[in-house]
Coordinates of C-alpha atoms in Angstrom, one line a residue:
M1 CA 0.0 0.0 0.0
A2 CA 1.3 3.4 -0.9
L3 CA 1.6 5.9 1.9
L4 CA 0.6 9.5 1.2
Q5 CA 2.1 12.4 3.0
I6 CA -0.6 14.7 4.5
A7 CA 0.4 18.0 6.1
E8 CA -1.5 20.5 8.2
P9 CA -2.5 23.6 6.3
G10 CA 0.5 26.0 6.2
Q11 CA 3.0 23.3 7.2
S12 CA 5.6 21.7 5.0
P13 CA 4.9 18.0 4.2
R14 CA 8.5 17.4 5.3
P15 CA 8.6 18.1 9.1
H16 CA 12.4 18.6 9.0
Q17 CA 12.2 21.2 6.2
V18 CA 12.3 24.7 7.7
K19 CA 11.5 27.7 5.7
R20 CA 14.0 30.6 5.7
A21 CA 12.3 33.7 7.2
V22 CA 13.8 36.8 8.7
G23 CA 12.9 39.9 10.6
I24 CA 14.4 43.2 9.4
D25 CA 14.7 46.4 11.4
L26 CA 15.1 49.1 8.8
G27 CA 16.4 51.8 11.0
T28 CA 17.2 55.5 10.5
T29 CA 20.8 55.1 11.7
N30 CA 21.4 51.4 11.7
S31 CA 19.6 48.4 10.2
L32 CA 19.9 44.7 11.0
V33 CA 18.4 41.3 10.1
A34 CA 17.5 38.5 12.5
T35 CA 16.2 34.9 12.2
V36 CA 15.1 32.0 14.4
R37 CA 17.4 29.0 14.5
G38 CA 17.1 26.2 16.9
G39 CA 14.2 27.9 18.6
R40 CA 16.2 31.0 19.4
A41 CA 16.0 34.4 17.6
A42 CA 19.3 36.2 17.0
A43 CA 20.7 38.9 14.8
L44 CA 22.8 37.8 11.9
P45 CA 26.3 39.2 11.7
D46 CA 28.3 40.1 8.5
T47 CA 31.6 38.5 7.5
H48 CA 33.4 40.7 10.0
G49 CA 31.1 39.7 12.9
A50 CA 29.1 43.0 13.0
V51 CA 25.3 42.7 13.3
M52 CA 24.6 46.4 12.7
L53 CA 24.6 47.8 9.2
S54 CA 24.9 51.5 8.9
S55 CA 21.8 52.9 7.1
V56 CA 24.0 54.8 4.7
V57 CA 24.3 54.6 0.9
N58 CA 27.0 56.3 -1.2
Y59 CA 26.4 57.0 -4.9
S60 CA 29.8 58.4 -6.0
E61 CA 30.4 55.6 -8.5
P62 CA 27.5 55.3 -10.9
G63 CA 26.1 51.7 -11.0
H64 CA 28.0 50.6 -7.9
P65 CA 26.4 52.1 -4.7
A66 CA 28.3 51.5 -1.5
V67 CA 26.3 50.5 1.6
G68 CA 27.0 50.5 5.3
E69 CA 30.3 51.5 7.0
Q70 CA 32.0 51.8 3.6
A71 CA 29.5 54.4 2.6
R72 CA 29.7 56.2 6.0
A73 CA 33.4 56.5 5.6
M74 CA 32.9 58.3 2.3
A75 CA 30.6 61.0 3.9
G76 CA 33.4 63.5 4.5
Q77 CA 34.8 63.3 1.0
S78 CA 31.5 63.1 -1.0
P79 CA 28.7 64.4 1.3
G80 CA 26.3 65.1 -1.6
D81 CA 26.6 61.5 -2.8
T82 CA 26.2 60.0 0.7
L83 CA 22.6 59.5 1.9
V84 CA 22.1 59.1 5.6
S85 CA 18.9 58.9 7.6
V86 CA 16.8 58.4 4.4
K87 CA 14.1 56.8 6.5
R88 CA 13.1 60.3 7.5
F89 CA 12.2 61.0 3.9
M90 CA 10.2 57.9 3.2
G91 CA 6.7 58.7 1.9
R92 CA 7.1 62.4 2.3
G93 CA 6.7 65.2 -0.3
R94 CA 9.5 67.5 -1.4
H95 CA 8.0 70.6 0.2
D96 CA 7.4 68.8 3.5
A97 CA 11.0 67.4 3.6
A98 CA 12.8 70.5 2.5
G99 CA 13.8 71.5 6.0
D100 CA 15.3 68.2 6.8
A101 CA 17.1 68.1 3.5
E102 CA 18.6 71.5 4.0
R103 CA 19.9 70.6 7.5
A104 CA 21.4 67.4 6.1
R105 CA 23.0 69.4 3.2
Y106 CA 21.2 67.4 0.5
Q107 CA 20.4 68.9 -2.9
L108 CA 16.9 68.0 -4.0
A109 CA 15.9 67.7 -7.6
D110 CA 13.0 69.6 -9.0
D111 CA 10.1 67.2 -9.5
E112 CA 6.8 68.0 -11.1
Q113 CA 5.0 65.6 -8.7
G114 CA 6.7 67.1 -5.7
M115 CA 8.5 63.9 -4.8
V116 CA 11.8 63.8 -2.9
R117 CA 14.7 63.0 -5.2
F118 CA 18.3 63.5 -4.1
V119 CA 20.8 64.8 -6.6
T120 CA 23.9 62.5 -6.7
S121 CA 26.7 61.5 -9.1
S122 CA 24.6 58.5 -10.0
G123 CA 21.6 60.6 -10.9
D124 CA 18.5 61.5 -9.0
I125 CA 17.8 58.9 -6.2
T126 CA 14.6 58.5 -4.3
P127 CA 14.4 57.5 -0.6
V128 CA 12.7 54.2 -1.7
E129 CA 15.7 53.4 -4.0
A130 CA 18.2 54.2 -1.2
S131 CA 16.3 52.1 1.3
A132 CA 16.2 49.2 -1.2
E133 CA 20.0 49.2 -1.3
I134 CA 20.1 48.8 2.5
L135 CA 17.4 46.0 2.4
S136 CA 19.2 44.3 -0.4
A137 CA 22.5 44.2 1.6
L138 CA 20.6 42.6 4.5
R139 CA 18.9 40.1 2.2
V140 CA 22.3 39.0 0.8
R141 CA 23.7 38.7 4.3
A142 CA 20.8 36.5 5.4
E143 CA 20.8 34.3 2.2
Q144 CA 24.6 33.7 2.6
T145 CA 24.2 32.8 6.3
L146 CA 21.2 30.6 5.8
S147 CA 22.5 29.1 2.5
G148 CA 19.5 29.7 0.3
L149 CA 16.9 32.1 -0.9
L150 CA 14.5 33.7 1.7
D151 CA 10.9 32.6 1.8
G152 CA 9.7 35.8 3.4
A153 CA 10.5 38.7 5.7
V154 CA 8.8 40.8 8.3
I155 CA 9.9 44.4 8.1
T156 CA 9.4 46.8 11.0
V157 CA 8.2 50.4 10.7
P158 CA 7.6 53.2 13.2
A159 CA 4.1 52.9 14.8
Y160 CA 3.2 56.3 13.5
F161 CA 4.1 55.6 9.8
D162 CA 1.0 56.4 7.8
E163 CA -0.2 54.7 4.6
A164 CA 2.3 56.5 2.3
Q165 CA 5.3 55.7 4.5
R166 CA 4.2 52.1 4.9
Q167 CA 3.7 51.7 1.1
A168 CA 7.1 53.3 0.4
T169 CA 8.6 50.7 2.7
K170 CA 6.9 47.9 0.9
D171 CA 8.0 49.3 -2.4
A172 CA 11.6 49.4 -1.2
A173 CA 11.4 45.8 -0.1
A174 CA 10.0 44.7 -3.5
L175 CA 12.8 46.6 -5.2
A176 CA 15.3 44.7 -3.0
G177 CA 13.8 41.3 -4.0
L178 CA 12.2 40.6 -0.6
S179 CA 8.8 38.9 -0.2
V180 CA 7.1 40.9 2.6
L181 CA 5.1 38.7 5.0
R182 CA 4.0 41.7 7.0
L183 CA 4.9 45.2 8.1
L184 CA 5.1 45.3 11.8
N185 CA 5.2 48.3 14.2
E186 CA 8.6 48.6 15.8
P187 CA 7.2 48.8 19.4
T188 CA 5.0 45.8 18.8
A189 CA 8.0 43.8 17.6
A190 CA 9.9 44.7 20.7
A191 CA 7.0 43.6 22.8
A192 CA 6.9 40.3 21.0
A193 CA 10.6 39.7 21.9
Y194 CA 10.1 40.5 25.5
G195 CA 6.7 38.8 25.8
L196 CA 8.2 35.5 24.6
D197 CA 11.5 35.7 26.4
S198 CA 10.2 36.9 29.7
A199 CA 6.6 35.6 29.7
E200 CA 5.4 39.0 30.8
E201 CA 1.7 39.7 31.2
G202 CA -0.1 42.9 31.9
V203 CA 0.2 46.5 30.5
I204 CA 3.6 47.6 29.2
A205 CA 5.0 50.7 27.6
V206 CA 7.4 50.5 24.7
Y207 CA 9.7 53.5 24.6
D208 CA 11.5 53.5 21.3
L209 CA 14.1 56.2 20.7
G210 CA 16.1 55.4 17.6
G211 CA 18.5 57.4 15.5
G212 CA 15.8 59.4 13.7
T213 CA 12.4 58.5 15.1
F214 CA 10.7 58.2 18.5
D215 CA 7.7 55.9 19.2
I216 CA 5.8 55.3 22.4
S217 CA 3.2 52.5 22.5
I218 CA 1.0 51.2 25.3
L219 CA 0.3 47.5 24.9
R220 CA -1.7 44.9 26.9
L221 CA -0.1 41.5 27.0
H222 CA -1.9 38.3 27.9
R223 CA -1.0 34.7 27.0
G224 CA 0.7 35.6 23.7
V225 CA -1.8 38.3 22.7
F226 CA -0.3 41.7 22.1
E227 CA -2.9 44.5 21.8
V228 CA -1.8 48.0 21.1
L229 CA -4.0 50.3 23.2
A230 CA -2.5 53.5 21.9
T231 CA 0.5 54.9 20.0
G232 CA 2.3 58.2 19.8
G233 CA 5.6 59.6 19.0
D234 CA 7.6 61.9 16.7
S235 CA 9.1 60.8 13.3
A236 CA 11.5 63.8 13.4
L237 CA 13.1 63.2 16.8
G238 CA 15.9 60.8 17.6
G239 CA 19.5 60.3 18.4
D240 CA 20.5 62.3 15.3
D241 CA 19.0 65.4 17.1
F242 CA 21.2 64.7 20.1
D243 CA 24.2 64.7 17.8
H244 CA 23.0 68.0 16.2
E245 CA 22.9 69.6 19.7
I246 CA 26.4 68.5 20.5
A247 CA 27.6 69.8 17.1
R248 CA 25.8 73.1 17.6
W249 CA 27.4 73.5 21.1
A250 CA 30.9 72.6 19.7
L251 CA 30.6 75.2 16.9
E252 CA 29.5 77.9 19.4
Q253 CA 32.5 77.1 21.7
A254 CA 34.8 77.4 18.7
G255 CA 33.4 80.7 17.6
S256 CA 30.9 79.5 15.0
P257 CA 33.4 78.8 12.2
M258 CA 32.0 78.2 8.7
L259 CA 32.2 74.5 7.7
E260 CA 32.1 72.9 4.3
A261 CA 29.5 70.2 3.6
G262 CA 32.1 67.4 4.1
Q263 CA 33.3 68.9 7.4
H264 CA 29.7 69.2 8.6
R265 CA 29.3 65.4 8.0
Q266 CA 32.5 64.8 9.9
L267 CA 31.3 66.9 12.8
Q268 CA 28.2 64.8 13.0
Q269 CA 30.3 61.7 13.4
I270 CA 32.4 63.3 16.0
A271 CA 29.3 64.4 17.9
R272 CA 27.8 60.9 17.7
A273 CA 31.0 59.3 19.1
A274 CA 31.0 61.8 22.0
K275 CA 27.3 61.0 22.8
E276 CA 28.0 57.3 22.8
A277 CA 31.1 57.7 25.0
L278 CA 29.2 59.8 27.5
S279 CA 26.9 56.9 28.2
G280 CA 29.7 55.3 30.2
Q281 CA 32.0 58.3 31.0
N282 CA 31.5 61.6 32.8
E283 CA 33.4 63.6 30.2
V284 CA 34.8 63.2 26.7
T285 CA 36.9 65.2 24.3
V286 CA 35.4 66.6 21.1
P287 CA 38.4 66.9 18.7
L288 CA 37.3 69.7 16.3
S289 CA 41.0 69.7 15.3
D290 CA 40.1 66.7 13.1
L291 CA 38.1 69.1 10.9
A292 CA 40.7 71.8 10.7
G293 CA 44.1 72.4 12.4
D294 CA 43.1 75.8 13.7
L295 CA 40.1 74.5 15.6
P296 CA 40.3 73.5 19.3
V297 CA 39.9 70.2 21.1
L298 CA 36.9 70.7 23.5
T299 CA 35.9 68.8 26.6
L300 CA 32.2 68.0 27.0
T301 CA 31.0 66.8 30.4
R302 CA 27.9 64.8 31.0
P303 CA 26.0 67.6 32.9
V304 CA 26.5 69.9 29.9
F305 CA 25.4 67.3 27.5
E306 CA 22.3 66.5 29.5
A307 CA 21.5 70.2 29.6
L308 CA 21.7 70.3 25.8
V309 CA 19.4 67.4 25.2
Q310 CA 17.0 68.0 28.2
P311 CA 14.4 69.7 25.9
L312 CA 14.5 66.8 23.5
V313 CA 14.0 64.3 26.3
K314 CA 11.0 66.3 27.6
R315 CA 9.4 66.2 24.2
T316 CA 9.5 62.4 24.4
L317 CA 7.9 62.5 27.8
R318 CA 5.1 64.7 26.6
A319 CA 4.4 62.2 23.9
C320 CA 4.3 59.5 26.6
K321 CA 1.8 61.4 28.6
R322 CA -0.5 61.9 25.6
C323 CA -0.3 58.2 24.8
L324 CA -1.3 57.3 28.3
R325 CA -4.3 59.6 28.1
D326 CA -5.3 58.0 24.8
A327 CA -5.1 54.5 26.4
G328 CA -7.1 55.8 29.4
L329 CA -4.4 54.8 31.8
G330 CA -2.2 56.3 34.5
A331 CA 1.5 55.9 34.5
E332 CA 1.2 53.8 37.7
Q333 CA -0.9 51.2 35.8
V334 CA 2.0 50.4 33.5
E335 CA 3.8 47.3 34.8
N336 CA 6.9 47.3 32.6
I337 CA 8.7 49.6 30.3
V338 CA 10.7 48.2 27.4
M339 CA 13.5 50.3 26.1
V340 CA 14.3 50.2 22.4
G341 CA 16.8 52.0 20.2
G342 CA 20.5 52.9 20.8
S343 CA 19.6 56.3 22.1
T344 CA 17.9 54.8 25.2
R345 CA 21.5 54.0 26.4
V346 CA 21.8 57.7 27.4
P347 CA 21.6 57.7 31.2
L348 CA 19.4 60.9 31.2
V349 CA 16.8 59.1 29.0
R350 CA 16.6 56.1 31.3
A351 CA 16.4 58.2 34.4
A352 CA 13.6 60.4 32.9
V353 CA 11.6 57.3 31.8
S354 CA 12.1 55.7 35.2
E355 CA 10.8 58.8 37.0
L356 CA 7.8 59.2 34.7
F357 CA 6.6 55.6 35.1
T358 CA 8.0 55.2 38.7
R359 CA 9.8 52.0 37.9
E360 CA 13.0 50.8 36.3
P361 CA 12.8 50.0 32.6
L362 CA 13.6 46.7 31.0
V363 CA 16.9 46.5 29.2
D364 CA 17.5 42.7 29.2
I365 CA 17.7 42.5 25.5
D366 CA 20.1 44.6 23.5
P367 CA 18.0 47.8 22.7
D368 CA 19.6 47.9 19.2
Q369 CA 18.5 44.3 18.4
V370 CA 15.2 43.8 20.2
V371 CA 13.1 45.0 17.3
A372 CA 14.7 42.7 14.7
I373 CA 14.5 39.8 17.1
G374 CA 10.7 40.4 17.7
A375 CA 10.2 40.7 13.9
A376 CA 12.1 37.4 13.4
I377 CA 9.9 35.6 15.9
Q378 CA 6.8 36.9 14.0
A379 CA 8.3 35.9 10.6
D380 CA 9.0 32.4 11.9
I381 CA 5.3 32.0 12.8
L382 CA 3.9 33.5 9.6
V383 CA 6.1 31.4 7.3
G384 CA 4.7 28.3 8.9
N385 CA 7.7 27.1 10.9
R386 CA 5.9 27.3 14.2
P387 CA 2.2 26.6 13.5
E388 CA 1.7 26.0 17.2
G389 CA 2.7 29.5 17.8
D390 CA -0.2 31.4 19.4
L391 CA 1.3 34.9 19.1
L392 CA -1.3 37.4 18.0
L393 CA -0.3 41.0 17.3
L394 CA -3.0 43.6 17.3
D395 CA -1.8 47.0 16.1
V396 CA -3.9 50.1 15.8
I397 CA -4.3 53.0 13.3
P398 CA -2.8 56.3 14.5
L399 CA -5.5 58.7 13.0
S400 CA -9.2 58.3 12.3
L401 CA -10.3 57.5 8.8
G402 CA -13.5 59.1 7.5
I403 CA -15.5 60.3 4.5
E404 CA -16.7 63.7 3.4
T405 CA -20.4 64.2 3.6
M406 CA -22.6 67.1 2.4
G407 CA -21.7 70.5 3.9
G408 CA -17.9 69.7 4.1
L409 CA -18.5 67.5 7.2
V410 CA -16.4 64.5 8.2
E411 CA -18.1 61.2 9.1
K412 CA -15.6 59.0 10.9
I413 CA -15.7 55.4 9.6
I414 CA -12.8 54.0 11.6
P415 CA -11.8 55.9 14.8
R416 CA -8.1 56.3 15.7
N417 CA -6.5 53.6 17.9
T418 CA -8.9 51.0 16.4
T419 CA -7.2 47.6 16.3
I420 CA -6.1 46.4 12.8
P421 CA -6.8 44.5 10.6
V422 CA -10.3 46.0 10.5
A423 CA -13.2 46.5 8.2
R424 CA -16.1 48.9 8.8
A425 CA -19.0 49.7 6.5
Q426 CA -21.6 52.5 6.6
E427 CA -24.6 53.3 4.5
F428 CA -25.0 56.6 2.6
T429 CA -27.5 58.0 0.2
T430 CA -27.9 60.6 -2.6
F431 CA -28.5 64.2 -1.9
K432 CA -30.5 65.2 -5.0
D433 CA -33.3 63.7 -7.1
G434 CA -32.0 61.7 -10.1
Q435 CA -28.4 61.7 -8.8
L436 CA -26.5 59.2 -11.0
A437 CA -23.0 59.3 -9.3
L438 CA -21.6 59.7 -5.9
A439 CA -18.2 61.3 -5.1
V440 CA -16.3 59.5 -2.3
H441 CA -13.6 61.6 -0.6
V442 CA -11.5 59.7 1.9
V443 CA -10.0 61.8 4.6
Q444 CA -7.8 61.3 7.7
G445 CA -7.8 63.3 10.9
E446 CA -9.7 64.1 14.1
R447 CA -11.4 67.4 13.2
E448 CA -15.1 67.8 12.3
L449 CA -14.6 69.6 9.0
V450 CA -12.9 68.3 5.8
D451 CA -10.8 71.5 5.5
D452 CA -9.2 70.7 8.8
C453 CA -8.3 67.1 7.9
R454 CA -5.9 65.5 5.4
S455 CA -7.2 64.3 2.0
L456 CA -6.1 60.8 1.2
A457 CA -8.0 59.9 -2.0
R458 CA -11.0 60.6 -4.2
F459 CA -13.0 58.3 -6.5
E460 CA -16.5 58.2 -8.0
L461 CA -19.3 55.6 -7.9
R462 CA -21.2 55.8 -11.2
G463 CA -24.2 54.0 -12.5
I464 CA -26.6 54.7 -9.6
P465 CA -30.2 54.3 -10.8
P466 CA -32.1 57.6 -11.0
M467 CA -34.2 57.9 -7.9
V468 CA -35.5 60.5 -5.6
A469 CA -33.0 62.0 -3.1
G470 CA -32.4 59.6 -0.2
A471 CA -33.7 56.5 -1.9
A472 CA -30.4 55.1 -3.1
R473 CA -28.5 52.8 -0.7
V474 CA -24.7 53.1 -1.1
V475 CA -22.6 51.0 1.3
V476 CA -19.1 52.4 1.7
T477 CA -16.6 50.0 3.2
Y478 CA -13.2 50.8 4.7
Q479 CA -10.7 48.0 5.1
V480 CA -7.3 48.4 6.8
D481 CA -5.0 45.4 6.5
A482 CA -2.4 44.2 8.9
D483 CA 0.2 46.4 7.2
G484 CA -2.0 49.5 7.9
L485 CA -2.9 50.0 4.2
L486 CA -6.4 51.2 3.4
N487 CA -8.8 49.9 0.7
V488 CA -12.1 51.8 0.2
S489 CA -15.1 50.4 -1.8
A490 CA -18.5 51.8 -2.5
R491 CA -21.5 49.6 -3.7
E492 CA -25.0 50.6 -4.6
E493 CA -27.3 47.9 -3.2
T494 CA -30.2 48.1 -5.7
N495 CA -28.2 47.3 -8.8
G496 CA -24.9 46.1 -7.4
V497 CA -22.7 48.7 -9.2
E498 CA -19.4 49.0 -7.3
S499 CA -16.2 51.0 -7.3
Q500 CA -13.1 50.9 -5.1
I501 CA -9.7 52.3 -4.6
T502 CA -6.5 51.3 -2.7
V503 CA -5.2 54.3 -0.9
K504 CA -1.6 54.9 -1.7
P505 CA -1.1 58.7 -1.1
S506 CA 2.0 60.2 -2.7
F507 CA 3.3 61.6 0.5
G508 CA 3.1 60.9 4.2
L509 CA 2.7 62.9 7.4
S510 CA 5.5 63.6 9.9
E511 CA 5.0 62.6 13.5
D512 CA 4.8 66.3 14.4
E513 CA 1.9 66.8 12.0
I514 CA 0.1 63.7 13.3
S515 CA 0.5 64.8 16.9
G516 CA -0.5 68.3 16.0
M517 CA -3.7 67.0 14.3
I518 CA -4.6 65.0 17.5
R519 CA -3.8 68.0 19.7
D520 CA -5.9 70.3 17.5
S521 CA -8.8 67.9 17.9
F522 CA -8.8 68.6 21.6
S523 CA -7.9 72.3 21.4
Y524 CA -10.6 73.1 18.9
A525 CA -13.2 70.6 20.2
E526 CA -15.8 73.3 21.1
A527 CA -15.1 75.4 18.0
D528 CA -15.4 72.2 15.8
K529 CA -18.6 71.2 17.5
A530 CA -20.1 74.7 16.8
A531 CA -18.7 74.6 13.2
R532 CA -20.2 71.2 12.6
Q533 CA -23.6 72.2 14.0
L534 CA -23.6 75.3 11.8
A535 CA -22.7 73.2 8.7
E536 CA -25.6 70.8 9.6
Y537 CA -28.0 73.7 10.0
R538 CA -26.9 75.0 6.6
L539 CA -27.4 71.6 5.1
D540 CA -30.9 71.3 6.5
A541 CA -31.8 74.7 5.2
R542 CA -30.4 74.0 1.7
Q543 CA -32.3 70.7 1.5
L544 CA -35.6 72.5 2.5
I545 CA -35.1 75.4 0.1
D546 CA -34.2 73.1 -2.9
G547 CA -37.1 70.7 -2.1
L548 CA -39.6 73.5 -1.7
A549 CA -38.4 75.2 -4.9
A550 CA -38.9 72.0 -6.9
A551 CA -42.4 71.6 -5.4
L552 CA -43.4 75.1 -6.2
E553 CA -42.2 74.7 -9.8
A554 CA -44.4 71.6 -10.1
D555 CA -47.5 72.5 -8.2
G556 CA -47.2 76.1 -6.9
D557 CA -49.6 77.7 -9.4
A558 CA -52.2 75.0 -9.1
L559 CA -52.3 74.6 -5.3
L560 CA -51.4 78.1 -4.0
T561 CA -52.9 81.6 -4.4
P562 CA -50.5 84.2 -5.6
A563 CA -50.3 85.7 -2.1
E564 CA -49.5 82.3 -0.5
R565 CA -46.8 81.6 -3.1
A566 CA -45.3 85.1 -2.6
A567 CA -45.2 84.6 1.2
L568 CA -43.4 81.2 0.9
S569 CA -41.0 82.6 -1.7
Q570 CA -40.1 85.5 0.6
K571 CA -39.4 83.2 3.5
M572 CA -37.2 81.1 1.2
I573 CA -35.3 84.3 0.3
D574 CA -34.9 85.2 4.0
L575 CA -33.6 81.8 4.8
D576 CA -31.2 81.8 1.8
D577 CA -29.8 85.2 3.0
L578 CA -29.0 83.6 6.4
M579 CA -27.0 80.8 4.8
H580 CA -23.9 83.0 4.7
E581 CA -24.2 84.1 8.3
T582 CA -22.5 82.4 11.3
N583 CA -25.5 82.6 13.6
G584 CA -26.5 79.0 13.8
Q585 CA -29.5 79.5 16.1
A586 CA -31.0 82.1 13.8
L587 CA -30.5 79.8 10.8
K588 CA -32.2 76.9 12.7
E589 CA -35.2 79.1 13.7
A590 CA -35.6 80.4 10.1
T591 CA -35.5 76.9 8.8
E592 CA -38.2 75.8 11.3
R593 CA -40.4 78.8 10.3
L594 CA -40.2 78.0 6.6
G595 CA -41.0 74.3 7.4
R596 CA -44.1 75.3 9.4
A597 CA -45.1 77.8 6.6
S598 CA -44.9 75.1 4.0
E599 CA -46.9 72.4 5.9
E600 CA -50.2 73.4 4.3
F601 CA -48.7 73.3 0.9
A602 CA -47.3 69.9 1.6
A603 CA -50.7 68.7 2.8
R604 CA -52.4 69.9 -0.4
R605 CA -49.8 68.1 -2.5
M606 CA -50.4 64.9 -0.5
D607 CA -54.2 65.2 -1.1
Q608 CA -53.7 65.8 -4.8
S609 CA -51.5 62.7 -5.0
I610 CA -54.1 60.5 -3.3
Q611 CA -56.8 61.8 -5.5
Q612 CA -54.8 61.1 -8.7
A613 CA -54.0 57.6 -7.4
L614 CA -57.7 56.8 -6.8
S615 CA -58.9 58.5 -10.0
G616 CA -61.1 56.1 -12.0
I617 CA -61.4 53.5 -9.2
S618 CA -65.0 52.8 -7.9
I619 CA -65.9 52.3 -4.2
D620 CA -66.7 48.6 -5.0
Q621 CA -63.3 48.0 -6.7
L622 CA -61.5 49.6 -3.8
G623 CA -63.5 47.4 -1.4
Q624 CA -62.6 44.2 -3.4
E625 CA -58.9 45.1 -3.4
T626 CA -59.0 45.7 0.3
Q627 CA -60.6 42.2 0.9
E628 CA -58.0 40.6 -1.3

């Protein structure tokens, strides 16, 4: 008898065959790749034994970009060709990124679409292309170590990355030849690593201060389930900013000499080395003489350094407090704090976090590697190597997703901090008689009016059957997948016509913009409520005026005396004049007066309709139909 191999769904028919899956931390300053071997997750080193790959790409030689330390070493000689911290530019527009580009001494190419393109000796390079080079180097490292092609990768992103930034990351991975199993929020990945290694349960905070971004997430852990309660942060705040403060201080101490672009890059490296040394020493030398012989060698003490970066650390704490409020928790309810990112080695940072949460943070796993290790654990499960794995990661969306309704109002479909993946549907209808199409405007934000939110996409649903206003039933569905990408569809229920769009906005939002949108939603809550109410009053008034105008056109002469019609018309004019005023109560009262004044006309139209319907039908016929 022949024996057939039967495998569980998602498992290999050969139990000994393990798929090659990796977790990748695509960082602003450094990147690394990790995998699970022998049941243990670990970062993979290069041929020199280094696990960290500098997130730097040099394009001095066309067709042969250099990546990592080799590229970083070339920053002084060819600063314009050496791209560092490109993660800060992912998914952002040229205008939005101009400030960061100027500070980094990059030259941006003119682009009709407003995209970021760096001018280099190898041509104009996008942040996606530069990130792809970094990912490709990590892919090659993993394939050489694991002796074969990869079956999939989980790539981490900051929790506050929006749809554009996440899509840019997926595009970079595709360009690098990687099959993306999932994009995973960096704090969630760190929680996965600590949850499995330490078997922690309860509420934890993940404080992630990397080279260029800061994230704070509040998560609830229970038996392998990681639920993100709230997220916050700043995509333009990180260890690079600490370096900038040291560099600024050093230049002030030296009399503010003018530096060339290459010297500026060298100064950043000197500042970074000083920062790292101060994590274990009380003072360190800052050798400006390495830039030019006439510049001094300075001494930077830890108290001076801490005074320089104190405002930056306070910015992270403010974000932590906002995140706690969003989660509905007090700092005392957080049981553990996970520290992620090389910048959390700064003693001032650890002390400030410990004071805020009134407990010592967890630093058991290397803060530079914890994100990649968590991503590797998730990749190992997703690829099918550990079907018994019960790890469930529930991320959230950072800002509400909604749709524009009449009057420029926003109807929220998916509120912020909703767990993803998620699908929500809501039914809408037409505004005018005979309306054949419906414009769908997808927006993102917390305010009540469209003008105060961010536009994500627009599309149209055509082919709606001609019906009276309010008769059509259009179901709009928002679906956010596990990667945080949005798909919107609209379907008319009577005839099944459907249209949809996958939201891939050209540019993303910075963390400051996202945090600002959330703050504004609280600051302008009362004003927004009043503005929404006024818009709704205007919408009610417009519907009444338009409906009454159509009715007068059809039956006004037949059912009203000239004096009655003139009186109604005057009240319509009076109401229309109030449409441009900001007195909502006066508009509401005028609408109600016109409604009461038109009641008799509406009753006469109803009587006329009944008479027309019964015309030619005898009493006997009507009685027979009633009995039937």
